[in-house]
Amino acid sequence: MSTILLGCIADDFTGATDLANNLVRAGMRTLQTIGTPKTKINMPTDAVVIALKSRTIPVDEAVEQSLNALQWLRSCGAQQIYFKYCSTFDSTAKGNIGPVAEALMSALATDFTIATPAFPENKRFVFQGHLFLGNQLLNESGMQNHPLTPMNDSNLVRVLQSQCISSVGLIDYECVTKGSNSIEAKIQELRSNSVSMAIVDAISNHDLLEIGRAIRSLPLVTGGSGIAIGLPQNFSLPAANKAQVLPPVQGFQAIISGSCSQATNLQVATFIAAGLPAHQLDPFVLAKDPGTIQQLIDWATSHLDQGPVLIYSTTLPETVKMIQLGLGISQAGNLIESALATIASGLVAAGVQQLIIAGGEVSGACVQALGIEQLQIGPQIDPGVPWCYANPDSSEKEGFHIALKSGNFGSPDFFLKSFGILQ
Ligand code: ADP
């Protein structure tokens, strides 16, 4: 069994990948797990990110799941724990950020932690405790209309305080800009005034690096994925740590696209325009004839030797509306997700070892169908989308590379350039 340095608990799946991606870029060999694993890890790893789905579930369930994850991470030797939430601080007056952070502090017997969703590369800035998305305050950015976690206050000290029993303070920009010693002194001052959590201002990567240095001895760090870039420097990682290198694979290449987002539509069109083999899944035909799934697997299998093949249900918004009208919104969604997941399994069984999945929900369905429990995070294709290595769940199966792309991520040539990145 290998021991780890940093143990992370993320409150959703794509957020976990985003964090893992940042840790890898900063030199840590990182494994992402789907839920808390039942067994120990068996490969050399510096950081593990446990992906929960705890952002909007009831507070007590979120606390319980997070404490289970903490226990597992500690049993793997984690020296520091990182609670990751969304960089738009998605939460309600009840939680779950505050209550989960307090429960983790209590389990770790620590009296202080920081909270910063700042991620300047993604235009998330925190100044005087207020969160900005680009040049807009959080509560004027569209996040005030979020269906599950409407954010009506950009003052994060106030937002977090409303979720916490303990006292929440601020480490402001004037302090942060003076560097790590000044931040450490402020932490001591807040501690002596019985403040248990502090929002920390940050508007640049330099700020995150200084904050990272200052919090090296805190048992618990909480934040978005931005602060991750400031932590690896504290662990004296070997320079030869090739964090982005994935185990090589030999097999065929395929893409499954079930996202109908604008960016994915463009990526599918670009792939087809390049003359590469592509086949559309027609939901109306599928609804009438489940045999369509095997036909698509057979078609793809017969084209695998021609380079990457694409199977897609991706289509324009007008067509999606028509299909949803005909089949029902959730029925259409479930039918297509489950068909694409079966196709993903069929293709891996046919020898595909480099697979791209486009679509957040579709990725979830495919990951489940493929029985993936752990992902080793590799090189970034485009911001937020790394190649990963999926560990086989039994010793007879071979591992494979997989990239899970959220709908609106990636450049138009994403499907064309991705495979080259691994060579
Ligand atoms: P994104 O990341 O772009 O939001 P998701 O996978 O999360 O993509 O969501 C896309 C949803 O659209 C899925 O539920 C999928 O089943 C559904 N879908 C895919 N293609 C079609 C289509 N042609 N018609 C109707 N729904 C579709």
XYZ file of C-alpha atoms and ligand atoms in Angstrom:
450
model
C 0.000 0.000 0.000
C 1.318 3.487 -0.817
C 0.829 6.471 1.493
C -0.332 9.849 0.263
C 0.558 13.442 1.106
C -2.604 15.377 0.326
C -6.119 14.010 0.805
C -8.948 15.868 -0.932
C -12.707 15.691 -0.591
C -14.621 17.293 -3.477
C -18.351 17.963 -3.309
C -18.977 16.995 -6.965
C -17.485 14.955 -9.823
C -16.368 17.580 -12.341
C -15.098 19.778 -9.486
C -12.969 16.848 -8.370
C -11.454 16.526 -11.851
C -10.797 20.246 -11.962
C -8.897 20.046 -8.639
C -7.010 16.903 -9.648
C -6.021 18.614 -12.893
C -4.538 21.572 -10.971
C -2.627 19.304 -8.587
C -1.126 17.363 -11.488
C -0.095 20.591 -13.208
C 1.658 21.589 -9.972
C 3.603 18.309 -9.933
C 1.598 15.933 -7.747
C 0.780 12.418 -8.954
C -2.966 12.416 -8.441
C -5.684 9.812 -8.319
C -9.380 10.648 -8.460
C -11.837 8.190 -6.975
C -15.575 8.031 -7.526
C -16.887 7.988 -3.967
C -14.843 6.773 -1.013
C -12.936 3.655 -2.076
C -13.447 0.386 -0.270
C -9.854 -0.700 -0.677
C -6.475 1.006 -0.337
C -4.611 2.436 -3.316
C -1.952 0.301 -4.891
C 0.032 2.737 -7.032
C 2.483 5.508 -6.088
C 0.330 8.604 -5.572
C 0.911 11.980 -3.925
C -2.702 13.142 -3.765
C -6.108 11.491 -3.846
C -9.260 13.417 -4.706
C -12.429 11.676 -3.562
C -15.369 12.828 -5.698
C -18.579 12.963 -3.683
C -21.960 14.230 -4.830
C -22.622 16.203 -1.657
C -23.074 19.782 -2.804
C -26.837 19.953 -2.524
C -27.803 16.882 -0.490
C -29.128 17.340 3.083
C -26.491 18.745 5.475
C -26.260 15.680 7.737
C -25.708 13.372 4.748
C -23.025 15.672 3.341
C -21.291 15.712 6.727
C -21.475 11.932 7.058
C -20.113 11.278 3.557
C -17.318 13.810 4.061
C -16.307 12.300 7.423
C -16.176 8.830 5.849
C -13.956 10.200 3.103
C -11.755 11.873 5.730
C -11.349 8.642 7.636
C -10.255 6.797 4.493
C -7.807 9.551 3.502
C -6.244 9.552 6.965
C -5.921 5.782 6.851
C -3.866 6.321 3.671
C -1.529 8.645 5.579
C -2.736 12.025 4.230
C -0.745 14.786 5.926
C -3.140 17.565 4.965
C -6.851 17.515 4.056
C -8.407 19.717 1.382
C -12.147 20.256 1.211
C -12.982 21.389 -2.331
C -16.182 23.169 -3.294
C -17.232 25.250 -6.275
C -15.357 28.435 -7.115
C -18.731 30.192 -7.163
C -19.202 29.078 -3.519
C -22.384 27.145 -4.429
C -24.272 26.698 -1.165
C -27.405 27.734 0.674
C -27.980 29.433 4.040
C -27.911 25.926 5.589
C -24.738 24.732 3.907
C -23.154 22.577 2.905
C -19.779 24.359 2.893
C -19.846 25.664 6.493
C -21.197 22.554 8.257
C -18.895 20.177 6.346
C -15.855 22.389 7.066
C -16.755 22.558 10.763
C -17.267 18.785 10.978
C -13.895 18.164 9.309
C -12.191 20.646 11.680
C -13.682 18.934 14.650
C -12.663 15.454 13.415
C -9.152 16.750 12.780
C -9.084 18.504 16.179
C -8.012 21.771 14.633
C -9.192 25.260 15.603
C -8.583 27.067 12.308
C -8.961 26.771 8.555
C -9.158 29.049 5.567
C -11.823 29.330 2.874
C -11.026 30.769 -0.515
C -12.748 30.007 -3.798
C -10.333 32.347 -5.649
C -9.178 30.938 -9.006
C -7.756 33.865 -10.997
C -7.017 31.731 -14.103
C -10.764 31.092 -14.280
C -11.614 34.700 -13.412
C -12.707 33.992 -9.845
C -11.303 36.808 -7.694
C -11.847 37.454 -3.980
C -11.309 41.022 -2.781
C -12.313 42.389 0.639
C -14.150 39.119 1.127
C -16.304 39.698 -1.967
C -16.319 37.149 -4.787
C -16.116 38.440 -8.350
C -16.721 36.417 -11.532
C -14.716 38.433 -14.008
C -15.762 42.009 -13.388
C -19.134 41.116 -11.843
C -20.002 40.536 -8.238
C -21.185 36.976 -7.567
C -24.763 38.078 -6.904
C -24.906 39.948 -10.235
C -23.181 37.264 -12.318
C -26.193 35.061 -13.075
C -25.445 32.885 -10.020
C -28.316 34.678 -8.244
C -30.597 32.650 -10.564
C -29.012 29.233 -9.975
C -31.825 26.652 -9.639
C -30.368 24.891 -6.579
C -27.920 27.267 -4.925
C -28.875 30.866 -5.766
C -26.074 33.166 -4.586
C -27.595 36.465 -3.502
C -24.697 37.851 -1.513
C -21.153 38.331 -2.799
C -19.793 38.928 0.732
C -18.424 35.482 1.536
C -17.677 36.296 5.181
C -21.393 36.892 5.617
C -22.390 33.868 3.512
C -20.080 31.482 5.375
C -20.942 32.951 8.776
C -24.626 32.245 8.131
C -23.753 28.531 7.699
C -21.386 28.233 10.686
C -21.544 28.032 14.455
C -17.953 29.221 14.809
C -16.714 32.713 14.037
C -15.696 33.632 10.458
C -13.124 36.363 9.700
C -11.224 37.829 6.758
C -7.593 37.869 5.655
C -7.751 40.849 3.357
C -5.766 41.781 0.297
C -3.575 44.285 2.134
C -2.310 41.418 4.277
C -2.094 38.848 1.425
C -0.064 41.161 -0.794
C 2.638 41.444 1.904
C 3.320 37.715 1.531
C 3.243 34.470 3.477
C 4.759 35.766 6.748
C 2.111 38.447 6.973
C -0.632 35.877 6.262
C 0.756 33.549 8.939
C 0.803 36.404 11.469
C -2.793 37.235 10.620
C -3.803 33.594 11.106
C -2.237 33.692 14.602
C -4.054 36.935 15.386
C -7.425 35.541 14.239
C -6.830 32.340 16.223
C -6.119 34.286 19.395
C -9.400 36.141 18.841
C -11.250 32.797 18.586
C -11.931 33.163 14.870
C -12.029 29.643 13.403
C -12.354 30.248 9.678
C -11.222 33.038 7.405
C -12.101 33.984 3.869
C -8.805 34.866 2.166
C -8.557 37.472 -0.580
C -6.632 36.518 -3.741
C -6.578 38.043 -7.212
C -3.525 36.409 -8.793
C -1.648 33.107 -8.884
C 1.139 34.837 -6.951
C -1.350 35.445 -4.108
C -2.327 31.762 -4.141
C 1.323 30.697 -3.905
C 1.893 33.006 -0.894
C -1.295 31.750 0.779
C -0.205 28.165 0.020
C 3.118 28.729 1.813
C 1.385 30.320 4.807
C -1.024 27.416 5.324
C 1.501 24.586 5.056
C 0.904 23.468 8.640
C -2.902 23.720 8.704
C -4.435 20.229 8.949
C -7.402 21.404 6.862
C -7.621 23.704 3.850
C -10.923 24.575 2.182
C -11.459 26.287 -1.138
C -12.151 26.054 -4.854
C -9.571 24.360 -7.045
C -7.399 27.499 -7.344
C -5.649 27.238 -3.994
C -4.435 23.799 -5.127
C -1.659 25.465 -7.088
C -0.183 26.806 -3.823
C -0.010 23.513 -1.913
C 2.310 21.110 -3.786
C 5.327 23.420 -3.093
C 5.001 22.516 0.613
C 5.615 18.815 0.134
C 9.145 18.804 -1.352
C 8.175 16.629 -4.289
C 11.001 15.059 -6.278
C 11.854 17.127 -9.370
C 11.676 13.924 -11.397
C 8.058 13.438 -10.361
C 6.465 13.010 -13.785
C 2.968 13.636 -12.484
C 1.365 13.868 -15.924
C 2.720 10.627 -17.324
C 0.080 7.918 -17.622
C 0.755 4.219 -18.149
C 0.943 3.632 -21.926
C -1.796 1.758 -23.776
C -1.881 0.255 -27.274
C -5.527 -0.069 -28.345
C -7.968 1.723 -30.660
C -9.373 5.259 -30.304
C -13.014 6.331 -30.064
C -15.239 9.252 -29.107
C -18.748 9.083 -27.708
C -20.579 12.369 -27.688
C -23.934 12.878 -25.974
C -23.539 16.556 -25.178
C -25.684 18.983 -27.168
C -23.843 22.063 -25.923
C -22.673 24.666 -28.403
C -18.983 23.797 -28.021
C -19.629 20.070 -28.553
C -21.749 20.700 -31.656
C -18.792 22.590 -33.106
C -16.355 19.818 -32.112
C -18.528 17.138 -33.761
C -18.862 19.243 -36.930
C -15.087 19.786 -37.027
C -14.430 16.040 -36.677
C -16.883 15.182 -39.480
C -15.474 17.921 -41.735
C -12.030 16.326 -41.325
C -13.431 13.211 -43.069
C -13.088 10.894 -40.073
C -15.592 8.050 -39.461
C -18.654 9.273 -37.575
C -22.127 7.806 -37.025
C -25.134 9.518 -35.508
C -27.418 7.881 -32.964
C -31.001 8.752 -33.853
C -33.070 8.742 -30.624
C -36.346 8.071 -32.506
C -34.876 4.981 -34.194
C -33.351 3.881 -30.868
C -36.706 4.260 -29.088
C -38.332 1.932 -31.641
C -35.471 -0.549 -31.958
C -33.030 -1.297 -29.081
C -31.031 -3.369 -31.616
C -29.680 -0.002 -32.827
C -27.149 -0.118 -30.004
C -25.487 -3.318 -31.219
C -25.593 -2.052 -34.828
C -23.654 1.041 -33.761
C -21.106 -1.016 -31.831
C -20.656 -3.243 -34.922
C -20.306 -0.227 -37.222
C -17.708 1.356 -34.929
C -15.796 -1.909 -34.495
C -15.482 -2.302 -38.269
C -14.018 1.224 -38.547
C -11.653 1.194 -35.570
C -8.596 0.462 -37.695
C -9.159 3.743 -39.591
C -8.271 5.922 -36.588
C -10.613 7.475 -34.058
C -14.317 6.791 -34.654
C -17.118 8.992 -33.374
C -20.599 7.955 -32.266
C -22.770 10.922 -31.394
C -26.265 11.928 -30.421
C -25.105 15.540 -30.372
C -27.489 17.777 -32.244
C -28.729 21.349 -32.430
C -31.152 22.804 -29.845
C -34.167 22.783 -32.251
C -33.742 19.041 -32.875
C -33.258 18.329 -29.165
C -36.577 20.100 -28.493
C -38.307 18.025 -31.148
C -36.896 14.776 -29.719
C -37.844 15.780 -26.179
C -41.353 16.607 -27.371
C -41.662 13.202 -29.011
C -40.083 11.056 -26.274
C -40.333 13.156 -23.095
C -37.418 15.146 -21.627
C -36.151 12.724 -18.999
C -37.105 9.629 -21.034
C -35.049 10.892 -23.983
C -32.143 11.777 -21.658
C -32.136 8.396 -19.919
C -32.588 6.425 -23.138
C -29.658 8.145 -24.834
C -27.378 8.094 -21.769
C -27.953 4.401 -21.238
C -27.438 3.591 -24.959
C -24.188 5.580 -25.077
C -22.993 3.890 -21.878
C -23.640 0.438 -23.405
C -21.802 1.529 -26.551
C -18.844 2.715 -24.419
C -18.638 -0.704 -22.763
C -18.986 -2.433 -26.149
C -16.156 -0.383 -27.627
C -13.800 -1.014 -24.715
C -14.606 -4.727 -25.030
C -13.766 -4.427 -28.766
C -10.285 -3.117 -27.945
C -10.700 0.654 -27.612
C -8.133 1.905 -25.108
C -8.366 5.642 -25.685
C -11.864 6.949 -25.209
C -13.303 10.471 -25.073
C -16.764 11.018 -23.638
C -18.487 14.362 -24.210
C -21.238 15.437 -21.814
C -21.330 15.647 -18.015
C -24.317 13.374 -17.413
C -23.304 11.071 -20.234
C -19.820 10.789 -18.686
C -21.387 9.787 -15.378
C -23.411 7.043 -17.082
C -20.366 5.764 -19.012
C -18.074 5.787 -15.959
C -20.653 3.714 -14.116
C -21.188 1.272 -17.004
C -17.440 0.825 -17.385
C -17.115 0.048 -13.667
C -14.540 2.803 -13.159
C -13.778 3.501 -9.509
C -10.413 5.247 -9.790
C -8.848 7.567 -12.341
C -5.195 8.489 -12.503
C -5.053 12.079 -13.780
C -2.729 12.850 -16.688
C -1.998 15.711 -19.076
C -4.502 18.483 -19.679
C -6.078 18.598 -23.162
C -7.871 21.908 -22.631
C -8.573 23.783 -19.371
C -10.530 21.526 -17.028
C -10.236 18.386 -19.215
C -7.321 16.035 -18.552
C -6.610 12.616 -19.989
C -6.998 9.979 -17.291
C -6.005 6.361 -16.874
C -8.788 4.112 -15.703
C -7.597 1.353 -13.473
C -9.032 -2.011 -14.362
C -11.373 -3.373 -11.720
C -9.958 -6.851 -12.138
C -6.497 -8.096 -12.961
C -7.663 -9.769 -16.209
C -8.795 -6.451 -17.728
C -6.405 -3.950 -19.224
C -6.404 -0.294 -18.214
C -7.364 2.418 -20.716
C -7.172 6.164 -21.244
C -10.350 8.174 -20.882
C -11.169 11.889 -21.109
C -14.453 13.181 -19.720
C -15.435 16.491 -21.290
C -18.116 18.757 -19.883
C -20.358 20.119 -22.620
C -19.003 23.603 -23.075
C -15.327 22.803 -22.520
C -12.698 22.487 -25.205
C -11.683 24.142 -28.457
C -13.409 23.306 -31.799
C -10.615 20.850 -32.741
C -10.799 19.092 -29.351
C -11.628 15.662 -30.843
C -8.857 15.976 -33.416
C -6.035 17.136 -31.170
C -6.746 15.087 -28.008
C -5.177 11.801 -29.101
C -1.965 13.549 -30.197
C -1.416 14.846 -26.657
C -0.800 11.340 -25.371
C 1.856 10.503 -27.941
P -23.519 18.682 -21.186
O -22.255 18.451 -20.432
O -23.334 19.270 -22.534
O -24.575 19.387 -20.354
P -24.836 16.213 -20.523
O -24.350 14.833 -20.833
O -24.705 16.662 -19.101
O -24.116 17.215 -21.516
O -26.356 16.361 -20.917
C -26.808 16.108 -22.201
C -28.153 15.419 -22.076
O -28.791 15.501 -23.338
C -28.061 13.956 -21.704
O -29.051 13.623 -20.774
C -28.323 13.243 -23.033
O -28.906 11.978 -22.859
C -29.265 14.212 -23.709
N -29.205 14.125 -25.170
C -28.135 13.818 -25.914
N -28.435 13.847 -27.214
C -29.736 14.155 -27.308
C -30.631 14.327 -28.381
N -30.230 14.153 -29.654
N -31.922 14.640 -28.101
C -32.334 14.797 -26.831
N -31.530 14.663 -25.770
C -30.241 14.353 -25.992
